[in-house]
Coordinates of C-alpha atoms in Angstrom, one line a residue:
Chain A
X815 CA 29.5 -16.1 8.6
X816 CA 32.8 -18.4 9.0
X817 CA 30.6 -20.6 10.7
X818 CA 28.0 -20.7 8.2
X819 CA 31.1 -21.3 5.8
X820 CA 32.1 -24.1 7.2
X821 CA 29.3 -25.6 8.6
X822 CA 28.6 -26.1 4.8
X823 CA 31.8 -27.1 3.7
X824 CA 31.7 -30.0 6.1
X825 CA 28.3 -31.2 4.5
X826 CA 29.3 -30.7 1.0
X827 CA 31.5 -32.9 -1.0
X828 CA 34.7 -31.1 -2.6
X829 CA 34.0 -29.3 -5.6
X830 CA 35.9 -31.4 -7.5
X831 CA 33.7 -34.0 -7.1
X832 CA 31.3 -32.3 -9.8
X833 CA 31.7 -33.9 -13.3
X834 CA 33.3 -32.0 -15.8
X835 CA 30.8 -31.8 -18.3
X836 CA 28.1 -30.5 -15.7
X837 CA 31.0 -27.4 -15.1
X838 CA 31.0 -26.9 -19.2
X839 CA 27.1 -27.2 -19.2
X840 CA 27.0 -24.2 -16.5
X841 CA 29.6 -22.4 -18.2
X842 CA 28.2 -23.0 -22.1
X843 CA 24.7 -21.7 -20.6
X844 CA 25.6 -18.7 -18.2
X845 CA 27.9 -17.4 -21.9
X846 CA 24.6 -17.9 -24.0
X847 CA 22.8 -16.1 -21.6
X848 CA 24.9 -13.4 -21.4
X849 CA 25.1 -13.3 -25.2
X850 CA 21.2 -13.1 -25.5
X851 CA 21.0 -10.2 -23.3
X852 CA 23.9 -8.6 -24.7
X853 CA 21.6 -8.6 -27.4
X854 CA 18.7 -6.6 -26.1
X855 CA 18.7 -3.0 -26.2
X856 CA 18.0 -1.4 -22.7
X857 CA 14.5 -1.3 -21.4
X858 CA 13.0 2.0 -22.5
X859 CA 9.6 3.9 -21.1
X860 CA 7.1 3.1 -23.4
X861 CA 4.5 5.8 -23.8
X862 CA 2.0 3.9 -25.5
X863 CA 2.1 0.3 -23.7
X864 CA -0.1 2.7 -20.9
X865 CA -3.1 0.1 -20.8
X866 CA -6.4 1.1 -20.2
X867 CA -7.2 1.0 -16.0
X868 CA -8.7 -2.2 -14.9
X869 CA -11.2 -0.4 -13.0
X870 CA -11.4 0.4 -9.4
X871 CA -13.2 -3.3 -8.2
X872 CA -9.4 -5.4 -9.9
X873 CA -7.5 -2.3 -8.1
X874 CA -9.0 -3.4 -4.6
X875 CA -9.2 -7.0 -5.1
X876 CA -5.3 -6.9 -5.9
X877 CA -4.7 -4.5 -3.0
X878 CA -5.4 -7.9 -0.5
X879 CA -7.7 -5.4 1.9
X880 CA -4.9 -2.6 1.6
X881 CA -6.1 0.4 -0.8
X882 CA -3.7 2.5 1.3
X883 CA -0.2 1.0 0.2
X884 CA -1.7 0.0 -3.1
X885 CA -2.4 3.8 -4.0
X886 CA 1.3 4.1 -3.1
X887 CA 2.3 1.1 -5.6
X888 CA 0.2 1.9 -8.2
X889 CA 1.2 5.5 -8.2
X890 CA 4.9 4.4 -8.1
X891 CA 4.0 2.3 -11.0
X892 CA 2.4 5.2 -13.0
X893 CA 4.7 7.5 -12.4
X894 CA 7.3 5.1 -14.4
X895 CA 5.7 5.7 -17.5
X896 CA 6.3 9.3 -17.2
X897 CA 9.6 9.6 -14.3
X898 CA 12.5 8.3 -16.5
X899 CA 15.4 10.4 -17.4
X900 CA 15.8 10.9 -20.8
X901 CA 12.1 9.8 -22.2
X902 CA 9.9 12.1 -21.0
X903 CA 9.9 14.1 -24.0
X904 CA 7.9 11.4 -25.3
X905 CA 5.1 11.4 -23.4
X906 CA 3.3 13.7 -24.8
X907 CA 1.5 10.5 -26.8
X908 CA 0.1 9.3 -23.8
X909 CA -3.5 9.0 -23.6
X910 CA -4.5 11.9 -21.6
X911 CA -7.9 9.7 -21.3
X912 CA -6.2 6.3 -19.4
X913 CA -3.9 8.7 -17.7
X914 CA -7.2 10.6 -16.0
X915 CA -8.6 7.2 -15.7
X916 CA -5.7 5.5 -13.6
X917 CA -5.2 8.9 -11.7
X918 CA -9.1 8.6 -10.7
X919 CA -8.5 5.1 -9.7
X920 CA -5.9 5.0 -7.8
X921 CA -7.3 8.6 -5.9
X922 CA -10.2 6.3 -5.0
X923 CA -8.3 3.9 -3.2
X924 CA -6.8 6.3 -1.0
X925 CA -8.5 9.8 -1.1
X926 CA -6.4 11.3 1.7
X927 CA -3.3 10.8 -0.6
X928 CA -2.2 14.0 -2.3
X929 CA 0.8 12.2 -4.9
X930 CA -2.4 11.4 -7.8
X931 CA -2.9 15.2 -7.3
X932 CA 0.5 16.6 -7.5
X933 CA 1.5 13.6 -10.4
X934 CA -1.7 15.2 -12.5
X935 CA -0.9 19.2 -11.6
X936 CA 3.1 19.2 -11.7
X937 CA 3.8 16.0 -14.1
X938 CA 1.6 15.8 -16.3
X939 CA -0.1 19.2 -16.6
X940 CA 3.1 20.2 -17.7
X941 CA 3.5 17.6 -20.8
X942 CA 3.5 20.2 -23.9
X943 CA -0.1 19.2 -25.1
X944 CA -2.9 21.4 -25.1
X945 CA -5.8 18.5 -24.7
X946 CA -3.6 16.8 -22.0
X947 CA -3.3 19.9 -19.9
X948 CA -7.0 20.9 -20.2
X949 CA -8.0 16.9 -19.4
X950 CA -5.9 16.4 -16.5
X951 CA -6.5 20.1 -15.1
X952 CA -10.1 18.9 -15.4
X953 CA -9.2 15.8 -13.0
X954 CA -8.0 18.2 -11.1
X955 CA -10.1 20.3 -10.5
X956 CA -13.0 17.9 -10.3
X957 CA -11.4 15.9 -7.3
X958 CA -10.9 19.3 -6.0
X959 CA -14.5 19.8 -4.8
X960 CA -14.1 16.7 -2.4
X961 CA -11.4 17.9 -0.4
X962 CA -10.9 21.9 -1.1
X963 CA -8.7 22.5 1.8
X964 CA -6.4 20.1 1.4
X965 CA -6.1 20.0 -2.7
X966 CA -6.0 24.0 -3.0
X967 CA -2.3 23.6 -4.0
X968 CA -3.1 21.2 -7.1
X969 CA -5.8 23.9 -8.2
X970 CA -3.8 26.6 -7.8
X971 CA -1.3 25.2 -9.5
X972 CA -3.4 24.4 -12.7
X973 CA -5.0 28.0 -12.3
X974 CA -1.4 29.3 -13.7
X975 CA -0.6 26.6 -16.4
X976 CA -4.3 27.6 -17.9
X977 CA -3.2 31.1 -18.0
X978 CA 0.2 30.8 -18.4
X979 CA 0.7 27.5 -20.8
X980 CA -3.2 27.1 -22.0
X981 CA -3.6 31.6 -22.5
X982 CA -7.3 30.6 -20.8
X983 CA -8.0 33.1 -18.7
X984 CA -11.6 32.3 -17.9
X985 CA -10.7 28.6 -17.2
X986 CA -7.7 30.3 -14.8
X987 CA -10.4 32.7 -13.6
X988 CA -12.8 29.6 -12.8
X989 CA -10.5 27.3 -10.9
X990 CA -9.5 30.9 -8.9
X991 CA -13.5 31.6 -7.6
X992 CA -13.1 27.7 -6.7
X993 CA -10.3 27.8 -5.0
X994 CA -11.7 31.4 -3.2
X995 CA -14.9 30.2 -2.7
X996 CA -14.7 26.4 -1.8
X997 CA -10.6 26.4 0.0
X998 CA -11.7 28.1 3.5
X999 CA -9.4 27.0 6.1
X1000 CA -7.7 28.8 8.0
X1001 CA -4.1 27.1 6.6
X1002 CA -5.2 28.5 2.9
X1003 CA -2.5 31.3 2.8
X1004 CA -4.0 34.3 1.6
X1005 CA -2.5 35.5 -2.1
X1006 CA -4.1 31.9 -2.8
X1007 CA -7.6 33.8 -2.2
X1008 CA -5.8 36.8 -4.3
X1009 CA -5.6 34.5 -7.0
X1010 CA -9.1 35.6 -8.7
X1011 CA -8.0 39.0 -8.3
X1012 CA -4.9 39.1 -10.5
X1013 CA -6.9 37.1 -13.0
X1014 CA -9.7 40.0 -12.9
X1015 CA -7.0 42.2 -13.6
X1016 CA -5.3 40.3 -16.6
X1017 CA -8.4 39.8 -18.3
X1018 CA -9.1 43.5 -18.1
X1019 CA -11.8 43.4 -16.0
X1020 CA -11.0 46.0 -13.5
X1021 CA -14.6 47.0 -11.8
X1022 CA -15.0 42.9 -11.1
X1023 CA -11.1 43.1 -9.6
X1024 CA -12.6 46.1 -7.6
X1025 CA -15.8 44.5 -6.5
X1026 CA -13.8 41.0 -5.8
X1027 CA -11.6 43.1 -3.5
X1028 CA -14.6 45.3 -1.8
X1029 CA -15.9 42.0 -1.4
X1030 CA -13.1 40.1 0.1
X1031 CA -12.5 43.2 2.3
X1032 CA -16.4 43.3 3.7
X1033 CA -16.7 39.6 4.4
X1034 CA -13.7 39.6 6.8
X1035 CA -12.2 36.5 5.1
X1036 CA -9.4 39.0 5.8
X1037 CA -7.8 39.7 8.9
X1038 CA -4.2 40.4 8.8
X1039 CA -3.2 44.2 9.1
X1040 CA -0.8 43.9 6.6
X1041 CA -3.6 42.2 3.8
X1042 CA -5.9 44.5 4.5
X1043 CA -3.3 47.7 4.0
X1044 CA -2.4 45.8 0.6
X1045 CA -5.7 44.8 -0.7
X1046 CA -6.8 49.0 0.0
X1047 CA -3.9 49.9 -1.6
X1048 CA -4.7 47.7 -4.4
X1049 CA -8.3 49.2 -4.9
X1050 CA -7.0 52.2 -4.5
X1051 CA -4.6 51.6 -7.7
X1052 CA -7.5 50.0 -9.6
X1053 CA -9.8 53.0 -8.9
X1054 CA -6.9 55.4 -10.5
X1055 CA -6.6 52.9 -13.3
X1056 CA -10.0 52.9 -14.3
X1057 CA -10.3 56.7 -14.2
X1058 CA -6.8 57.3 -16.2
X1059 CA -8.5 54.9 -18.8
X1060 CA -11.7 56.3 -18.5
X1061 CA -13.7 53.8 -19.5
X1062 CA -15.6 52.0 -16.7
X1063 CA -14.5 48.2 -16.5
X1064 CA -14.9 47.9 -19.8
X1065 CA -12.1 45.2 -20.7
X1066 CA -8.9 46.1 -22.4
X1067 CA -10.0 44.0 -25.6
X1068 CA -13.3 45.8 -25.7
X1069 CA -11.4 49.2 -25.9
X1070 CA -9.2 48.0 -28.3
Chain B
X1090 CA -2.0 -34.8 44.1
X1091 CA -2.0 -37.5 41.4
X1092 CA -4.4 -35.4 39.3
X1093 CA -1.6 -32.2 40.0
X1094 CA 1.1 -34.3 39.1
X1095 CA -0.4 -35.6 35.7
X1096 CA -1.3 -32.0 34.6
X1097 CA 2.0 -30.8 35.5
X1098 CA 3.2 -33.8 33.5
X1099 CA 0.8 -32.9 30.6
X1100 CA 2.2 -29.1 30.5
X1101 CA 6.2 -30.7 30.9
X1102 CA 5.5 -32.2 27.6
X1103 CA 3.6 -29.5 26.0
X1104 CA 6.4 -27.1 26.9
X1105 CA 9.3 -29.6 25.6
X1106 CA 7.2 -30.0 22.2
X1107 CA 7.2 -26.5 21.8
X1108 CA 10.7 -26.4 22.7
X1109 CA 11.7 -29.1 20.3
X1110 CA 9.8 -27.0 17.7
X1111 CA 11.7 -23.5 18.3
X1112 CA 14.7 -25.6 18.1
X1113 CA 13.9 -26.7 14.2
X1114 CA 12.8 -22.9 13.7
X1115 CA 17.1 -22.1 14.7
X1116 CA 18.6 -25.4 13.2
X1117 CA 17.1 -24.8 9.8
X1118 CA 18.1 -21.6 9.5
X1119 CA 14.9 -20.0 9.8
X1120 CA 16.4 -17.1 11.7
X1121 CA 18.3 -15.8 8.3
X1122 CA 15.4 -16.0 6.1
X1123 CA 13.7 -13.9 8.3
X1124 CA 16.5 -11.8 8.3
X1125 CA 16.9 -11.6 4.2
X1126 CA 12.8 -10.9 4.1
X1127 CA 13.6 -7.8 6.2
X1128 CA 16.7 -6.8 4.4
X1129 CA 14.8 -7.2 0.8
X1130 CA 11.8 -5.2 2.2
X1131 CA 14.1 -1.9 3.8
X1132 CA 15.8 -1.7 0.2
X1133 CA 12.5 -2.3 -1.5
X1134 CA 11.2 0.4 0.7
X1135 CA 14.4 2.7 0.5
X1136 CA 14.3 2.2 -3.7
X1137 CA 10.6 3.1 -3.8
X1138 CA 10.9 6.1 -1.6
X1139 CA 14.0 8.0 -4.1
X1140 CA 11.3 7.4 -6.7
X1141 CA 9.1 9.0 -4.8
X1142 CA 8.8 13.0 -5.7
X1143 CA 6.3 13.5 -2.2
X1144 CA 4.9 11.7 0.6
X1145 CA 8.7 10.3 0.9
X1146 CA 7.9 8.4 4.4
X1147 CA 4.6 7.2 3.4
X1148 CA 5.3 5.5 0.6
X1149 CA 8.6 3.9 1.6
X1150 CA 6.8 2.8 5.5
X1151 CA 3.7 1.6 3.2
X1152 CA 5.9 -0.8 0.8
X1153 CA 8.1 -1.9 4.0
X1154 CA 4.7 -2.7 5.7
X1155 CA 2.8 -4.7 2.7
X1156 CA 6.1 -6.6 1.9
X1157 CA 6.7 -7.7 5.6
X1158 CA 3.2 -8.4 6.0
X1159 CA 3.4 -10.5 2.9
X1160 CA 6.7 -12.2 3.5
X1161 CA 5.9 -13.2 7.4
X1162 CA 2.6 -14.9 5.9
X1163 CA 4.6 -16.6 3.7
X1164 CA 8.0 -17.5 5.5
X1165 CA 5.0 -18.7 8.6
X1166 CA 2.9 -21.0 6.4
X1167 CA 5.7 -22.8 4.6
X1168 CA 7.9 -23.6 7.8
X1169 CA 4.4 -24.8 9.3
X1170 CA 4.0 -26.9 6.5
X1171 CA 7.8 -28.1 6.2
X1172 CA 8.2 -28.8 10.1
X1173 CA 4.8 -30.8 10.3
X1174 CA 5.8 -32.8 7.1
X1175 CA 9.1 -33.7 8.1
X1176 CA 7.1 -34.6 11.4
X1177 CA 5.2 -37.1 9.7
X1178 CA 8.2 -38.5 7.2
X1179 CA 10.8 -38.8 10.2
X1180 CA 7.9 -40.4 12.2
X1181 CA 8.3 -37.7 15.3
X1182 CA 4.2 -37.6 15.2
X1183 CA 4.2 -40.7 16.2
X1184 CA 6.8 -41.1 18.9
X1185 CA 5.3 -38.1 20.3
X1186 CA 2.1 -39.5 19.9
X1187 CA 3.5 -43.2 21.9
X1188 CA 3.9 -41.1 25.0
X1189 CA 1.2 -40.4 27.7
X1190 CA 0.0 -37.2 26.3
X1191 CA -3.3 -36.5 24.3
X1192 CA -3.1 -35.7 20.7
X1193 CA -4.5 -32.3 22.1
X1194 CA -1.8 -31.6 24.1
X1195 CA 0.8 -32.7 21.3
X1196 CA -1.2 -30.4 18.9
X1197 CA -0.8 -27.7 21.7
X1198 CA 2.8 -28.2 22.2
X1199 CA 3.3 -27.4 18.7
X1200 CA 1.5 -24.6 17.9
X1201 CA 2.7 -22.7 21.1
X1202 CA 6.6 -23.6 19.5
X1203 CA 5.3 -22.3 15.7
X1204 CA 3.4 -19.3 17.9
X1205 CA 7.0 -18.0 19.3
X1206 CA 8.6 -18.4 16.2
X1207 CA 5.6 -16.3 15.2
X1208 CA 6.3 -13.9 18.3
X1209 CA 9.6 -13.4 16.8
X1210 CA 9.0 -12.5 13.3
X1211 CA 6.4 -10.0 14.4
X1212 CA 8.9 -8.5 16.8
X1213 CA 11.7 -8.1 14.1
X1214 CA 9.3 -6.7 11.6
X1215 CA 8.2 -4.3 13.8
X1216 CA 11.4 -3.1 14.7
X1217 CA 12.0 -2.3 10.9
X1218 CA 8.8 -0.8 10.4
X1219 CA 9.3 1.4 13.7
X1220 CA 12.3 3.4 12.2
X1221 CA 9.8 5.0 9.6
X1222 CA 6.1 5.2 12.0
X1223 CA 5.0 6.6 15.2
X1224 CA 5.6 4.3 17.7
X1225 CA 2.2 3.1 19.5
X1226 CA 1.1 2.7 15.6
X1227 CA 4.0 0.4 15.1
X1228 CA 3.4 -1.3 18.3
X1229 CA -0.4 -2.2 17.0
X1230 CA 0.9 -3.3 13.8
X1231 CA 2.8 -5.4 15.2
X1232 CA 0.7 -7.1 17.4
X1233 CA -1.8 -7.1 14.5
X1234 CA 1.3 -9.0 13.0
X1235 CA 1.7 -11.2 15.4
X1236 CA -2.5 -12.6 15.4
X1237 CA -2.3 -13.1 11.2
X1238 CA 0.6 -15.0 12.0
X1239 CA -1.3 -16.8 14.9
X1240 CA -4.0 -17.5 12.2
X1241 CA -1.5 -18.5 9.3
X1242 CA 0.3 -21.1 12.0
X1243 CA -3.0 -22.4 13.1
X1244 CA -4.5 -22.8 9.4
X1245 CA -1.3 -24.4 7.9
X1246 CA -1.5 -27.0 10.7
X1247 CA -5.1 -27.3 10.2
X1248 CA -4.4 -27.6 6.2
X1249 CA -1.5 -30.3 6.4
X1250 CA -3.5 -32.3 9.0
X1251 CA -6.1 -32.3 5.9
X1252 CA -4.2 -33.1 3.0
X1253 CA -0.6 -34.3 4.2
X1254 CA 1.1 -32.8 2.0
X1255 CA 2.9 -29.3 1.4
X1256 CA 1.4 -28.1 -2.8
X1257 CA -2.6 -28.6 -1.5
X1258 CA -2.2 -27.5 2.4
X1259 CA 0.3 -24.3 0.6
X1260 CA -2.5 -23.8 -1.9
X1261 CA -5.5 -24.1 0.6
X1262 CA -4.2 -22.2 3.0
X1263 CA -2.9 -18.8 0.4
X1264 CA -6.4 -19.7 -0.8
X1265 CA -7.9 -18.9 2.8
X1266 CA -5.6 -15.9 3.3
X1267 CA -5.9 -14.1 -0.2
X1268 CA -9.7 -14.7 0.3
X1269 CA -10.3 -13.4 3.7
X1270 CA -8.0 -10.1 3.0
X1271 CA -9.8 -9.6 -0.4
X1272 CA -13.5 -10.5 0.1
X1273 CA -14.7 -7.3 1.1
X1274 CA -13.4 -6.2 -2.1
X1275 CA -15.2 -8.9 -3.7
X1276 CA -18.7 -7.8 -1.9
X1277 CA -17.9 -4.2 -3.1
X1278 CA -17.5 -5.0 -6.8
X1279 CA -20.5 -7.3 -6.4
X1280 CA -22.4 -4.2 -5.7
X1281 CA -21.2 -2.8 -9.2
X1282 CA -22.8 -3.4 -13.1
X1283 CA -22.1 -7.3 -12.5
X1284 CA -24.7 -7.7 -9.8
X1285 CA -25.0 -11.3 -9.8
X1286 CA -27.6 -12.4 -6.9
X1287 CA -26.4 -16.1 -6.1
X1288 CA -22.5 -14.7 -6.2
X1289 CA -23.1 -12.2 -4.5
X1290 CA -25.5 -14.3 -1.5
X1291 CA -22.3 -16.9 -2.0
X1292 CA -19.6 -14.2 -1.5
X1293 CA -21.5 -12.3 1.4
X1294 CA -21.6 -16.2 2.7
X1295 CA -17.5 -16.3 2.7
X1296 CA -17.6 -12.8 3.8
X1297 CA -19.0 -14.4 7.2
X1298 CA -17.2 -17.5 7.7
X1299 CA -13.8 -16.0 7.1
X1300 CA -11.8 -14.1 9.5
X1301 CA -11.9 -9.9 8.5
X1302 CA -8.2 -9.9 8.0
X1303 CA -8.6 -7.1 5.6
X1304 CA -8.5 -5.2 9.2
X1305 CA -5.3 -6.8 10.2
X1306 CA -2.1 -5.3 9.8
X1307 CA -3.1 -1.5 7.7
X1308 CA -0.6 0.0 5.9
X1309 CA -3.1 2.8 6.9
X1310 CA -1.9 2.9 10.6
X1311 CA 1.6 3.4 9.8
X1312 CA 0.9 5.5 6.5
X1313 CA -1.9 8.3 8.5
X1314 CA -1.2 6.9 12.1
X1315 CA -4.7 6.6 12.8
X1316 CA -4.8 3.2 14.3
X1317 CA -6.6 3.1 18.0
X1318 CA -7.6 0.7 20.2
X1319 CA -10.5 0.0 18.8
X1320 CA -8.5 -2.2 15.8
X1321 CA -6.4 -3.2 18.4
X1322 CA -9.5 -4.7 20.4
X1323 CA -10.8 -6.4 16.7
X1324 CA -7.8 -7.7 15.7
X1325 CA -7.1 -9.0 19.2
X1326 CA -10.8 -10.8 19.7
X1327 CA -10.8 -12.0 16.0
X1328 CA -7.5 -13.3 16.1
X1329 CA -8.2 -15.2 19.5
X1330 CA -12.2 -16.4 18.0
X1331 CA -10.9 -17.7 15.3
X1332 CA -7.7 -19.1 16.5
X1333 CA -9.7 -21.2 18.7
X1334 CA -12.2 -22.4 15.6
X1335 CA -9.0 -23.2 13.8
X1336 CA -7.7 -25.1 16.6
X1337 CA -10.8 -27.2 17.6
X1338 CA -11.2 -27.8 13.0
X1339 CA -7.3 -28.8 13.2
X1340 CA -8.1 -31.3 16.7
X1341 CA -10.7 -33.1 15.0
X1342 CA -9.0 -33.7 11.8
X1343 CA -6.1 -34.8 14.5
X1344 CA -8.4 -37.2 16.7
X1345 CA -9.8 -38.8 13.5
X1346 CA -6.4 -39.9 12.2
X1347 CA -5.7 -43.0 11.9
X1348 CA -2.0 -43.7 12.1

């Protein structure tokens, strides 16, 4: 580095040997610059500059034959609308239409990449919106079908905001017989499966919980002592239920 | 023995040429330019992966990868250009060209100097990109590296022999890069609602003249580590195929000069 130093030291005239008026030209214009941005107010996330997606064709051409790390970038680069401290009470005015339309762009351009998926389920999924939840759960669970084993986690985790933020039940139930029906892999952990069960069970349906459970039981999707000891003791509980309430399946609204 | 001697002669020169040239690469500073590319890229790469909320390592090693990629190209093509300009302006072409060696072998000597220069970029790079990959997929990215730099070097020779000068050779040869890493995008949106059939016969003709190097260099390898030696057999045979059809376009621009 001394080196360096000196090296250009030796090539340079002394510093004196600038004019003065070029020193009060630099000074004058690094003050107004200073003054100009002392002017601006901090860069904010704007919820409404989202534009519309170019399309998946611009995406590739501007990935230079590299989808992979431009799924990355442009995922980085969505996830600033929505990622900054402080704003993200505002996004609740994004359009939950672009937002699915970017997501199902930049998923294209890398499908094995699971961060569009978890951005949809865990970011915005969450924003306090009734149409954005339903739209993006929708995404969702429509990329879900391409990949089931690998994107259970997304599905299962808009299965509880449509019961638990939307009050949907059957749209909870129907992501739940997806997830049960489509998710087979060994790696798909079990109460996952269970999922469509517990749903059954909140909506008051309590033969279809049974018959879910009979049926789990009988097509030896189940294999673990310990599930199977649960999932009899479970049917054993619904069976009691449904006698103490005497009415066969019929769902608790029905009775009511 | 005289025909020995005046091939061992030819190769003497060759060799100090390309000496001569790795010597400009350390005199102007070349070495910390590198150096700041790779410093830039690791904090690009360490600033994108605390944004990141999951897939940490794949998103930091995919950033790392596309700006290193991009910055090698770049750093390559424009001390290509520079070194073969001043060539021309401090009249070193021509003393080179006074002594009793072909033009071939002066064009040789140079591009085996620009081609370790080449060698070492890659191998810094890849060092970098090593601390967040598996290693054999590393290793094939860089040696994937090291051919689109072997290309760049080539086409930027190629480029100034053409024009002379470093705005149209910089322009031509982005212009040649940006198209052969993008025109199998090009095809793919061809196939789309603007299905034009002359573009798309024009595009499918560029798509066959230029050099696949959407193939090159994957952010995918590092990202999924799914690289094997299949791309390593393509990037090597491409890279050598077309090295050679730069090199013979970039000699007969050379022969042709009149100087």
């Amino acid at each position: 580095m001394a080196r360096i130093f000196k090296s250009l030291q030796g090539r340079d005239r002394p510093w004196n040997a600038v004019p003065k008026p070029v020193w009060w030209l630099a000074l004058v214009a690094l003050a107004l610059h200073l003054t100009l941005h002392a002017q601006h107010s901090r860069p904010g996330a704007r919820a409404e500059a989202l534009p519309v997606s170019p399309g998946q064709g611009v995406l590739r051409l501007l990935a230079l034959g590299d989808p992979v790390a431009m799924n990355r970038l442009a995922m980085l680069w969505l996830q600033a609308f929505d990622y900054q401290s402080g704003v993200s009470v505002a996004f609740k005015d994004l359009d939950p239409h672009r937002l699915r339309q970017w997501l199902v762009d930049i998923i294209a351009l890398d499908p094995r990449s699971q961060y569009p998926l978890m951005a949809a389920s865990r970011f915005y999924a969450d924003i306090p919106r009734e149409d954005t939840q339903r739209i993006l759960s929708d995404f969702v669970y429509e990329q879900f079908h391409d990949d089931p084993n690998r994107r259970w986690p997304w599905l299962g985790h808009v299965a509880i905001i449509a019961k638990h933020r939307l009050h949907d039940l059957p749209l909870a139930l129907k992501y739940a017989r997806a997830i049960r029906s489509e998710a087979t892999g060994t790696a798909v952990p079990s109460w996952v499966r269970q999922m469509e069960m517990v749903f059954l069970e909140d909506m008051g349906e309590l033969e279809q919980a049974r018959l879910f459970i009979g049926g789990l039981l009988a097509s030896q999707q189940v294999s673990e002592p310990e599930e199977i000891h649960f999932l009899n003791q479970r049917l054993e509980e619904l069976e009691a239920r449904e006698k103490e309430i005497g009415g066969k399946g019929r769902p608790v609204a029905e009775r009511e | 023995m005289g025909v020995m001697e005046h091939r061992f002669n030819r190769l003497g020169w060759m060799t100090a040429i390309a000496w001569v040239t790795v010597l400009e690469g350390i005199r102007t500073r070349l070495v910390g330019l590198v150096v700041a590319v790779l410093g830039v890229g690791l904090t690009l790469a360490f600033f994108a992966g605390a944004l990141a909320v999951m897939e940490v390592r794949e998103i930091q090693v995919a950033v790392l990868g596309t700006f290193l990629r991009l910055g090698a190209v770049l750093v390559m093509a424009l001390f290509v250009l520079n070194a073969q300009v001043r060539e021309l302006d401090d009249k070193g072409l021509y003393l080179a060209l006074s002594l009793p060696i072909p033009r071939a072998g002066y064009f040789f000597g140079r591009l085996m100097g620009f081609s370790m220069i080449a060698l070492v970029v890659a191998l810094l790079f890849t060092v970098a990109v090593l601390f967040f990959s598996p290693v054999l997929q590393g290793a094939l990215w860089g040696v994937s590296l090291f051919f689109e730099l072997l290309l760049i070097v080539a086409l930027a020779l190629l480029c100034l022999f053409t024009f002379n000068q470093v705005p149209p050779a910089f322009a031509m040869v982005m212009a040649v890069y940006i198209l052969a890493r993008s025109v199998i995008a090009l095809q793919w949106v061809g196939q789309g609602p603007i299905n034009v059939w002359l573009m798309n016969r024009f595009i499918d003709g560029l798509a066959f003249v230029l050099p696949a190097l959407d193939r090159f260099t994957q952010s995918e390898w590092l990202v999924y580590g799914n690289g094997g030696w299949q791309d390593l057999a393509f990037v090597v045979a491409q890279g050598v195929l077309y090295l050679a059809l730069l090199s013979a376009a970039a000699l007969i621009d050379l022969y042709r000069k009149n100087f």
